[in-house]
């Protein structure tokens, strides 16, 4: 099966997500699979590290938060109605997700509750980037970039000018 996402953990472990709906933790030096995480029911789309937690999203429309050391799924975030393309960790307790359902959701990772839904894009949200303390930038297949106030949920600005999809955002800190 296809490997869809990779992250390095503590310089000695490789974590892979696959179309077989599993996540595997590998010892980079020995090549041994140390653990397989099962919890999703469809393709793994994305893996994100947050200290000793692994955040995974899937075509099953869920986000799972795992304790990497125990392999235990700590919490499941349910609320998107289509697959999740992008995840950004806002702080220790909150994460933000963007989906093909055209929504951005802000989640409390302690309770699993969606605390805010941002609406404004007219097509799939493909990429998210946290900017400064309270700003989020989103890109979409609707060819727009939106700048959001995370606290209020307000879209501060919409940038248009591309003739096709926005698939990646990159911040140049030297500007």
Short mmCIF file of C-alpha atoms in Angstrom, two decimals:
data_model
loop_
_atom_site.label_atom_id
_atom_site.label_comp_id
_atom_site.label_asym_id
_atom_site.label_seq_id
_atom_site.Cartn_x
_atom_site.Cartn_y
_atom_site.Cartn_z
CA UNK A 1 0.00 0.00 0.00
CA UNK A 2 1.00 3.61 -0.56
CA UNK A 3 2.75 5.53 2.22
CA UNK A 4 1.06 8.93 2.37
CA UNK A 5 2.79 10.76 5.21
CA UNK A 6 6.10 10.61 7.09
CA UNK A 7 7.47 12.32 10.21
CA UNK A 8 10.69 11.86 12.18
CA UNK A 9 10.40 11.48 15.96
CA UNK A 10 13.35 11.98 18.33
CA UNK A 11 15.91 11.51 15.53
CA UNK A 12 15.66 7.73 15.79
CA UNK A 13 12.12 6.86 14.80
CA UNK A 14 10.25 7.25 11.55
CA UNK A 15 6.46 7.34 11.69
CA UNK A 16 4.56 6.48 8.53
CA UNK A 17 0.90 6.71 7.58
CA UNK A 18 -0.46 4.54 4.81
CA UNK A 19 -3.40 3.92 2.53
CA UNK A 20 -3.91 0.67 4.50
CA UNK A 21 -5.28 2.90 7.34
CA UNK A 22 -2.38 2.07 9.67
CA UNK A 23 0.36 4.13 11.25
CA UNK A 24 3.71 2.45 11.84
CA UNK A 25 6.55 3.52 14.11
CA UNK A 26 9.93 2.38 12.79
CA UNK A 27 13.39 2.26 14.31
CA UNK A 28 15.44 4.08 11.69
CA UNK A 29 18.70 2.29 12.61
CA UNK A 30 17.44 -1.29 12.69
CA UNK A 31 14.55 -0.95 10.23
CA UNK A 32 12.33 -2.75 12.73
CA UNK A 33 8.66 -1.82 13.01
CA UNK A 34 8.28 -1.11 16.72
CA UNK A 35 4.53 -0.55 16.77
CA UNK A 36 1.47 -0.37 14.54
CA UNK A 37 -1.31 2.06 15.43
CA UNK A 38 -4.81 1.08 14.37
CA UNK A 39 -7.76 3.41 14.73
CA UNK A 40 -8.58 4.93 11.37
CA UNK A 41 -10.87 3.13 8.92
CA UNK A 42 -9.60 4.70 5.69
CA UNK A 43 -6.43 6.16 4.10
CA UNK A 44 -4.14 8.16 6.38
CA UNK A 45 -3.77 11.64 4.87
CA UNK A 46 -1.57 13.50 7.29
CA UNK A 47 0.70 13.07 10.32
CA UNK A 48 1.70 15.96 12.58
CA UNK A 49 3.89 15.85 15.70
CA UNK A 50 3.02 17.79 18.83
CA UNK A 51 5.64 17.00 21.51
CA UNK A 52 4.96 13.39 22.54
CA UNK A 53 1.69 13.28 20.67
CA UNK A 54 1.02 12.25 17.11
CA UNK A 55 -1.94 13.78 15.31
CA UNK A 56 -3.32 11.86 12.34
CA UNK A 57 -6.07 12.58 9.85
CA UNK A 58 -7.75 10.24 7.47
CA UNK A 59 -10.20 9.88 4.62
CA UNK A 60 -12.52 8.59 7.36
CA UNK A 61 -13.06 12.30 8.23
CA UNK A 62 -11.57 11.99 11.73
CA UNK A 63 -8.52 13.31 13.53
CA UNK A 64 -6.92 11.03 16.11
CA UNK A 65 -4.50 12.19 18.79
CA UNK A 66 -2.07 9.48 19.90
CA UNK A 67 0.36 9.12 22.78
CA UNK A 68 3.46 8.11 20.80
CA UNK A 69 5.10 6.29 23.72
CA UNK A 70 2.14 4.08 24.64
CA UNK A 71 0.53 3.88 21.20
CA UNK A 72 -2.80 4.73 22.80
CA UNK A 73 -5.34 6.86 20.99
CA UNK A 74 -6.09 9.58 23.53
CA UNK A 75 -8.95 11.33 21.75
CA UNK A 76 -10.89 11.32 18.48
CA UNK A 77 -12.02 14.56 16.87
CA UNK A 78 -15.22 14.16 14.85
CA UNK A 79 -16.93 17.00 13.02
CA UNK A 80 -15.68 17.35 9.46
CA UNK A 81 -17.95 15.94 6.76
CA UNK A 82 -15.14 15.25 4.28
CA UNK A 83 -11.45 14.37 4.40
CA UNK A 84 -8.98 16.60 6.25
CA UNK A 85 -6.11 18.05 4.20
CA UNK A 86 -4.29 20.25 6.66
CA UNK A 87 -3.62 20.47 10.39
CA UNK A 88 -1.85 23.18 12.36
CA UNK A 89 -1.16 23.01 16.09
CA UNK A 90 -2.17 26.37 17.55
CA UNK A 91 -0.85 25.80 21.06
CA UNK A 92 -0.61 23.04 23.67
CA UNK A 93 -4.36 22.58 23.84
CA UNK A 94 -5.71 23.59 20.43
CA UNK A 95 -5.36 22.48 16.86
CA UNK A 96 -6.82 23.77 13.62
CA UNK A 97 -7.91 21.62 10.68
CA UNK A 98 -8.90 22.36 7.08
CA UNK A 99 -11.05 20.02 5.04
CA UNK A 100 -12.63 19.22 1.71
CA UNK A 101 -15.90 20.18 3.41
CA UNK A 102 -14.76 23.82 2.89
CA UNK A 103 -14.49 24.48 6.64
CA UNK A 104 -11.71 25.28 9.05
CA UNK A 105 -12.29 23.93 12.55
CA UNK A 106 -10.59 24.92 15.78
CA UNK A 107 -10.47 22.06 18.28
CA UNK A 108 -9.86 21.74 22.00
CA UNK A 109 -7.50 18.76 22.17
CA UNK A 110 -8.33 18.13 25.84
CA UNK A 111 -12.08 17.69 25.33
CA UNK A 112 -12.25 16.77 21.63
CA UNK A 113 -14.79 19.52 21.06
CA UNK A 114 -14.85 21.82 18.06
CA UNK A 115 -14.83 25.33 19.54
CA UNK A 116 -15.16 27.29 16.31
CA UNK A 117 -15.87 26.72 12.61
CA UNK A 118 -14.56 29.22 10.07
CA UNK A 119 -16.54 29.56 6.85
CA UNK A 120 -15.63 31.48 3.71
CA UNK A 121 -13.88 29.29 1.16
CA UNK A 122 -15.99 27.97 -1.69
CA UNK A 123 -13.92 24.86 -2.45
CA UNK A 124 -11.62 22.39 -0.68
CA UNK A 125 -9.22 23.84 1.89
CA UNK A 126 -5.79 22.45 1.04
CA UNK A 127 -3.31 24.24 3.28
CA UNK A 128 -3.16 26.12 6.59
CA UNK A 129 -0.42 28.17 8.21
CA UNK A 130 -0.37 29.81 11.62
CA UNK A 131 0.95 33.36 11.45
CA UNK A 132 1.87 35.38 14.52
CA UNK A 133 -0.26 34.83 17.63
CA UNK A 134 -3.82 35.16 16.47
CA UNK A 135 -3.69 34.91 12.69
CA UNK A 136 -4.26 31.90 10.46
CA UNK A 137 -3.71 31.82 6.70
CA UNK A 138 -5.64 29.33 4.57
CA UNK A 139 -5.33 28.30 0.93
CA UNK A 140 -7.99 26.60 -1.13
CA UNK A 141 -8.80 25.04 -4.45
CA UNK A 142 -11.03 28.10 -4.93
CA UNK A 143 -7.76 29.94 -5.80
CA UNK A 144 -8.00 32.26 -2.80
CA UNK A 145 -5.92 32.85 0.29
CA UNK A 146 -7.71 34.01 3.42
CA UNK A 147 -6.25 35.62 6.53
CA UNK A 148 -8.27 34.89 9.66
CA UNK A 149 -8.35 36.20 13.20
CA UNK A 150 -8.34 32.92 15.13
CA UNK A 151 -9.78 34.43 18.31
CA UNK A 152 -12.84 35.96 16.66
CA UNK A 153 -13.17 33.68 13.62
CA UNK A 154 -13.35 36.75 11.38
CA UNK A 155 -11.86 36.68 7.89
CA UNK A 156 -9.65 39.78 7.90
CA UNK A 157 -8.61 39.65 4.27
CA UNK A 158 -9.07 37.61 1.09
CA UNK A 159 -6.21 37.55 -1.40
CA UNK A 160 -7.16 36.77 -5.00
CA UNK A 161 -4.94 36.73 -8.04
CA UNK A 162 -4.08 33.11 -8.73
CA UNK A 163 -5.92 31.49 -11.60
CA UNK A 164 -5.81 28.04 -10.05
CA UNK A 165 -5.65 26.17 -6.74
CA UNK A 166 -3.55 27.21 -3.74
CA UNK A 167 -1.86 24.03 -2.53
CA UNK A 168 0.98 25.28 -0.35
CA UNK A 169 1.75 28.28 1.81
CA UNK A 170 5.27 29.16 2.92
CA UNK A 171 6.34 31.92 5.28
CA UNK A 172 9.57 33.76 4.50
CA UNK A 173 10.70 35.05 7.90
CA UNK A 174 13.28 37.36 6.33
CA UNK A 175 10.62 39.64 4.85
#
